[in-house]
Amino acid sequence: MTAVPGSSPTGRAKLADVARLAGVSVGTASKALNGSGRMRPETRQRVMAAVETLDFRPNQHAQSLHTGRSWTVGLMTTDGIGRFSTPVLLGAEDALGAGKISVLLCDTRGDAIREQHHLRNLMDRRVDGIIVTGRRTDPRPALKGIDPIPTVYALSPSTDPDDISVVSDDRSGAQLAVEHLVATGRTRIAHVTGPAHHAAARDRARHTVELLEGTSLELATGRVHFGEWSEAWGRRAAEAVLRTAPETDAFFCGNDQIARGVADTLRENGVDVPGRVAIVGYDNWDVMPLACRPALTTIDTDLAEIGRQAALRLLDAIGSEPEPGLHAVPCRLVVREST
């Protein structure tokens, strides 16, 4: 068996081996693993990568006695079906798992009493920190009575500006969509989205209108079409848009389900996509864009990256170096056949 470069000749990696492979001091490697001290994110990532490469396994019992830490982090979500919380959880585990930190998932199902029950359990387990996430981008009240447990809010930001929140940058998502459609020659763009009382729908609509105005364009129908996060709404909205603004040459939709419904209506009406009308969705939700006909161009909110950054910021907070405020993760444009 060939030894991994930088590994101990005894076959069991030591902290010094991790430090050597990562190109840092033993003290820096220890701080990265303990989540203590301020350091550049790429430095912490190099240490975590070295841990994975060497399969380094610290003595958790000894570390717990020495540091007073449990090496566990709680992740509380209101998203029972996991549509949004699962990618966030996976991203958080990528960042935490290399340091051998376990994640305890607690589903509150949006119930305040259940949330308090889980919170008490996490506190009883003496978790080192908590990541709070949900199914919506609407701000949520901060957890109460958890001092001094470091907490980071992912996707659903805290209403307290002094908390640490990591969110998706909906402005960057809308900008990518509008710029892509305009670059492909579209000038009559309709915007069909979800309920107006959802922050995601309101924010994406506001940014879309502002961005179109910045290019001297207006919405094809003169207004945003608010409705439901569903394919059925996308079908109905597309019919309405085609009736009132038959010259529409593009749809920018608030999520992929709506966009797939729009695509169904256009296909049933013999409208060529993307030749006559282009479609852009939002979320890049697993198989949804690929199940669309044609395959859907969409905006990826990079939920896993939101989880990863939330975990890294939590590690900084555990190390007494918190960075309060709102931290936005840029979106990505995924181009497929619908444009």
Coordinates of C-alpha atoms in Angstrom, one line a residue:
M1 CA 0.0 0.0 0.0
T2 CA 1.4 3.4 -1.0
A3 CA 1.6 6.0 1.8
V4 CA -0.2 9.3 1.3
P5 CA 2.3 12.1 1.0
G6 CA 2.7 13.8 4.4
S7 CA 1.3 10.9 6.3
S8 CA 2.9 9.4 9.4
P9 CA 5.1 6.3 8.9
T10 CA 3.1 4.6 11.6
G11 CA 0.1 4.5 9.4
R12 CA -2.1 6.6 11.7
A13 CA -2.1 10.3 10.7
K14 CA -1.3 12.8 13.4
L15 CA -2.2 16.5 13.7
A16 CA 1.4 17.3 12.6
D17 CA 0.8 15.4 9.4
V18 CA -2.4 17.3 8.7
A19 CA -0.5 20.6 9.3
R20 CA 2.3 19.6 7.0
L21 CA 0.0 18.6 4.1
A22 CA -2.1 21.7 4.5
G23 CA 1.0 23.9 4.6
V24 CA 0.1 25.5 8.0
S25 CA 1.4 25.3 11.6
V26 CA 0.2 22.7 14.0
G27 CA -1.5 25.5 16.0
T28 CA -3.4 26.7 12.9
A29 CA -4.5 23.2 12.1
S30 CA -5.7 22.7 15.6
K31 CA -7.7 25.9 15.5
A32 CA -9.2 25.0 12.2
L33 CA -10.4 21.6 13.6
N34 CA -11.6 23.2 16.8
G35 CA -13.4 26.0 15.0
S36 CA -11.4 28.5 17.0
G37 CA -9.5 31.6 16.0
R38 CA -9.9 33.8 12.9
M39 CA -8.4 32.5 9.6
R40 CA -9.0 32.8 5.9
P41 CA -11.8 30.4 4.7
E42 CA -9.4 28.9 2.2
T43 CA -6.9 28.1 5.0
R44 CA -9.6 26.3 6.9
Q45 CA -10.6 24.5 3.8
R46 CA -7.0 23.4 3.1
V47 CA -6.9 21.9 6.6
M48 CA -10.2 20.1 6.2
A49 CA -9.1 18.7 2.8
A50 CA -5.9 17.4 4.4
V51 CA -8.0 15.8 7.2
E52 CA -10.0 14.0 4.5
T53 CA -6.9 13.0 2.5
L54 CA -5.1 11.6 5.5
D55 CA -8.2 10.2 7.1
F56 CA -7.2 11.9 10.3
R57 CA -9.3 10.9 13.3
P58 CA -8.8 13.1 16.4
N59 CA -9.5 11.6 19.8
Q60 CA -12.9 13.1 20.3
H61 CA -13.2 12.1 24.0
A62 CA -9.9 13.7 24.8
Q63 CA -10.7 16.8 22.8
S64 CA -14.1 17.1 24.5
L65 CA -12.5 17.0 28.0
H66 CA -9.9 19.5 26.9
T67 CA -12.1 22.0 25.1
G68 CA -15.4 21.5 26.7
R69 CA -17.0 20.9 23.3
S70 CA -19.4 18.2 22.2
W71 CA -18.4 18.2 18.6
T72 CA -22.0 18.3 17.5
V73 CA -24.0 21.0 15.8
G74 CA -27.8 21.2 15.6
L75 CA -29.6 22.0 12.3
M76 CA -33.2 23.2 12.9
T77 CA -35.5 23.3 9.9
T78 CA -39.2 24.1 9.2
D79 CA -38.9 22.3 5.8
G80 CA -40.5 18.9 6.6
I81 CA -40.2 17.5 3.1
G82 CA -36.5 18.5 2.8
R83 CA -37.0 20.3 -0.5
F84 CA -34.7 23.2 0.6
S85 CA -33.2 22.0 3.9
T86 CA -31.6 18.8 2.5
P87 CA -29.2 20.6 0.1
V88 CA -28.4 23.1 2.9
L89 CA -27.7 20.2 5.3
L90 CA -25.5 18.5 2.8
G91 CA -23.5 21.6 2.2
A92 CA -23.1 22.1 6.0
E93 CA -22.0 18.5 6.5
D94 CA -19.4 19.0 3.8
A95 CA -17.8 21.8 5.8
L96 CA -18.3 20.3 9.2
G97 CA -17.8 16.6 8.5
A98 CA -14.1 17.0 7.6
G99 CA -13.6 18.2 11.2
K100 CA -15.5 15.2 12.5
I101 CA -18.3 17.3 13.7
S102 CA -21.7 15.6 13.7
V103 CA -24.9 17.3 12.6
L104 CA -28.2 16.7 14.5
L105 CA -31.2 17.4 12.3
C106 CA -34.4 18.7 14.0
D107 CA -37.6 19.2 12.0
T108 CA -39.9 21.8 13.7
R109 CA -42.6 21.5 10.9
G110 CA -43.1 25.2 11.4
D111 CA -44.5 24.7 14.9
A112 CA -43.3 27.0 17.7
I113 CA -43.8 24.5 20.5
R114 CA -42.0 21.8 18.6
E115 CA -39.2 24.3 17.9
Q116 CA -38.8 24.9 21.7
H117 CA -38.8 21.2 22.4
H118 CA -36.0 20.6 19.9
L119 CA -34.1 23.6 21.2
R120 CA -34.2 22.3 24.8
N121 CA -32.9 18.9 23.6
L122 CA -30.0 20.5 21.7
M123 CA -29.1 22.6 24.7
D124 CA -29.2 19.5 26.9
R125 CA -26.8 17.8 24.5
R126 CA -24.5 20.8 24.8
V127 CA -24.2 21.3 21.1
D128 CA -21.4 23.7 20.0
G129 CA -23.7 25.6 17.7
I130 CA -27.0 25.7 15.8
I131 CA -27.8 26.3 12.1
V132 CA -31.4 27.4 11.5
T133 CA -33.0 27.0 8.0
G134 CA -36.4 26.7 6.4
R135 CA -38.4 26.4 3.2
R136 CA -38.8 30.2 2.5
T137 CA -36.6 33.2 2.2
D138 CA -38.8 35.3 4.5
P139 CA -37.0 36.6 7.6
R140 CA -37.8 34.7 10.8
P141 CA -37.7 35.6 14.5
A142 CA -34.4 34.9 16.2
L143 CA -34.2 31.9 18.5
K144 CA -34.8 32.9 22.2
G145 CA -32.9 31.8 25.3
I146 CA -30.0 30.2 23.5
D147 CA -27.1 32.4 24.7
P148 CA -24.3 31.7 24.6
I149 CA -24.7 29.0 21.8
P150 CA -23.5 30.4 18.5
T151 CA -26.2 30.4 15.9
V152 CA -26.3 31.0 12.1
Y153 CA -29.5 31.4 10.0
A154 CA -29.3 29.9 6.5
L155 CA -31.7 30.8 3.7
S156 CA -34.3 32.1 6.1
P157 CA -32.5 35.1 7.7
S158 CA -33.0 36.3 11.2
T159 CA -35.0 39.5 11.8
D160 CA -32.2 40.6 14.2
P161 CA -29.5 42.4 12.2
D162 CA -26.9 41.5 14.9
D163 CA -27.4 37.8 14.1
I164 CA -25.4 35.9 11.4
S165 CA -27.5 35.1 8.3
V166 CA -26.5 33.5 5.0
V167 CA -29.0 33.9 2.2
S168 CA -29.4 33.6 -1.5
D169 CA -28.8 36.7 -3.5
D170 CA -32.1 37.0 -5.4
R171 CA -30.9 40.2 -7.1
S172 CA -28.0 38.4 -8.7
G173 CA -30.4 35.6 -9.8
A174 CA -32.9 38.1 -11.4
Q175 CA -30.0 39.9 -13.0
L176 CA -28.6 36.7 -14.6
A177 CA -32.0 35.8 -15.9
V178 CA -32.9 39.2 -17.4
E179 CA -29.4 39.8 -18.9
H180 CA -29.5 36.3 -20.5
L181 CA -32.9 36.9 -22.1
V182 CA -32.0 40.4 -23.3
A183 CA -28.7 39.0 -24.7
T184 CA -30.7 36.5 -26.7
G185 CA -32.7 39.3 -28.3
R186 CA -35.8 39.2 -26.1
T187 CA -37.6 42.5 -25.5
R188 CA -41.1 41.5 -24.5
I189 CA -40.5 39.6 -21.2
A190 CA -43.4 38.4 -18.9
H191 CA -42.8 37.6 -15.2
V192 CA -44.9 34.9 -13.6
T193 CA -44.2 34.1 -10.0
G194 CA -45.6 32.8 -6.7
P195 CA -47.7 34.4 -3.9
A196 CA -47.1 38.1 -3.3
H197 CA -46.9 37.5 0.4
H198 CA -43.8 35.4 0.0
A199 CA -40.5 37.3 0.1
A200 CA -39.0 35.3 -2.7
A201 CA -41.8 36.2 -5.1
R202 CA -41.8 39.9 -4.1
D203 CA -38.0 40.3 -4.2
R204 CA -37.5 38.5 -7.5
A205 CA -40.4 40.5 -9.0
R206 CA -39.0 43.8 -7.7
H207 CA -35.5 43.1 -9.0
T208 CA -36.9 42.0 -12.4
V209 CA -38.9 45.3 -12.9
E210 CA -35.9 47.4 -11.8
L211 CA -33.5 45.5 -14.1
L212 CA -35.8 45.8 -17.1
E213 CA -36.3 49.5 -16.5
G214 CA -32.5 49.8 -16.4
T215 CA -32.5 48.5 -20.0
S216 CA -35.4 50.7 -21.1
L217 CA -37.8 47.7 -21.2
E218 CA -41.1 47.0 -19.5
L219 CA -42.9 43.8 -18.6
A220 CA -44.8 42.4 -21.6
T221 CA -48.2 42.7 -19.9
G222 CA -47.3 45.8 -17.8
R223 CA -47.5 43.9 -14.5
V224 CA -46.1 41.0 -12.5
H225 CA -48.3 37.9 -12.5
F226 CA -48.4 36.7 -8.8
G227 CA -50.1 33.3 -8.1
E228 CA -49.0 30.0 -6.8
W229 CA -45.7 28.0 -6.8
S230 CA -47.3 25.3 -9.1
E231 CA -47.3 24.0 -12.6
A232 CA -51.1 24.6 -12.7
W233 CA -50.6 28.3 -12.1
G234 CA -47.9 28.4 -14.7
R235 CA -50.3 27.0 -17.3
R236 CA -53.1 29.4 -16.4
A237 CA -50.7 32.4 -16.3
A238 CA -49.3 31.5 -19.7
E239 CA -52.7 31.4 -21.2
A240 CA -53.5 34.8 -19.8
V241 CA -50.2 36.3 -21.0
L242 CA -50.7 35.0 -24.5
R243 CA -54.2 36.5 -24.6
T244 CA -53.3 39.9 -23.4
A245 CA -49.8 40.2 -24.8
P246 CA -49.5 37.9 -27.8
E247 CA -46.1 39.4 -28.8
T248 CA -44.5 38.2 -25.6
D249 CA -41.2 36.6 -26.5
A250 CA -39.9 35.4 -23.1
F251 CA -41.1 34.2 -19.7
F252 CA -39.0 34.6 -16.6
C253 CA -40.7 32.5 -13.9
G254 CA -40.3 32.6 -10.1
N255 CA -39.6 28.9 -9.8
D256 CA -39.1 25.8 -12.0
Q257 CA -42.6 24.4 -11.4
I258 CA -44.2 27.5 -12.8
A259 CA -41.8 27.5 -15.7
R260 CA -42.7 23.9 -16.5
G261 CA -46.4 24.8 -16.5
V262 CA -45.7 27.7 -18.9
A263 CA -43.8 25.3 -21.2
D264 CA -46.8 22.9 -21.2
T265 CA -49.2 25.7 -22.3
L266 CA -46.8 27.0 -25.0
R267 CA -46.3 23.5 -26.4
E268 CA -50.1 22.8 -26.4
N269 CA -50.6 26.1 -28.3
G270 CA -48.0 25.2 -30.9
V271 CA -45.6 27.9 -29.8
D272 CA -42.0 27.2 -30.6
V273 CA -39.7 27.2 -27.6
P274 CA -37.1 28.7 -27.7
G275 CA -37.6 29.9 -31.4
R276 CA -40.6 32.0 -30.7
V277 CA -40.6 32.3 -26.9
A278 CA -37.8 31.6 -24.4
I279 CA -38.4 30.4 -20.8
V280 CA -36.2 30.8 -17.7
G281 CA -37.1 29.2 -14.4
Y282 CA -35.7 29.6 -10.9
D283 CA -34.2 27.1 -8.3
N284 CA -32.7 24.4 -10.5
W285 CA -34.6 21.9 -8.4
D286 CA -33.2 18.4 -9.1
V287 CA -35.1 16.7 -12.0
M288 CA -37.7 19.5 -12.5
P289 CA -35.8 21.4 -15.2
L290 CA -34.8 18.2 -17.0
A291 CA -38.4 16.9 -16.9
C292 CA -39.5 20.1 -18.7
R293 CA -39.9 20.0 -22.5
P294 CA -37.6 21.5 -23.7
A295 CA -35.1 21.2 -20.8
L296 CA -35.3 24.3 -18.8
T297 CA -32.8 27.2 -18.5
T298 CA -32.9 28.2 -14.8
I299 CA -31.3 30.0 -11.9
D300 CA -29.5 27.8 -9.4
T301 CA -29.7 29.3 -5.9
D302 CA -26.7 27.1 -4.8
L303 CA -28.3 25.9 -1.6
A304 CA -25.4 23.6 -0.8
E305 CA -23.1 26.6 -0.9
I306 CA -25.4 28.4 1.5
G307 CA -25.2 25.5 3.9
R308 CA -21.4 25.3 3.5
Q309 CA -20.9 29.0 4.2
A310 CA -23.3 28.9 7.1
A311 CA -21.3 26.1 8.6
L312 CA -17.9 27.9 8.1
R313 CA -19.3 31.0 9.7
L314 CA -20.6 29.0 12.5
L315 CA -17.1 27.6 13.1
D316 CA -15.8 31.1 13.2
A317 CA -18.5 32.1 15.7
I318 CA -17.7 29.0 17.9
G319 CA -14.1 30.3 17.8
S320 CA -15.3 33.6 19.2
E321 CA -14.9 35.4 15.8
P322 CA -18.5 35.9 14.7
E323 CA -19.3 38.1 11.6
P324 CA -22.9 39.4 12.2
G325 CA -25.1 40.6 9.5
L326 CA -26.5 39.4 6.2
H327 CA -24.2 37.4 3.9
A328 CA -25.5 36.8 0.4
V329 CA -24.5 33.8 -1.8
P330 CA -24.6 34.6 -5.6
C331 CA -26.8 32.5 -7.9
R332 CA -25.7 30.7 -11.0
L333 CA -27.3 30.6 -14.5
V334 CA -27.7 27.1 -15.9
V335 CA -28.4 27.3 -19.6
R336 CA -30.4 24.5 -21.3
E337 CA -32.7 24.2 -24.4
S338 CA -35.5 26.6 -23.3
T339 CA -33.5 29.6 -24.3

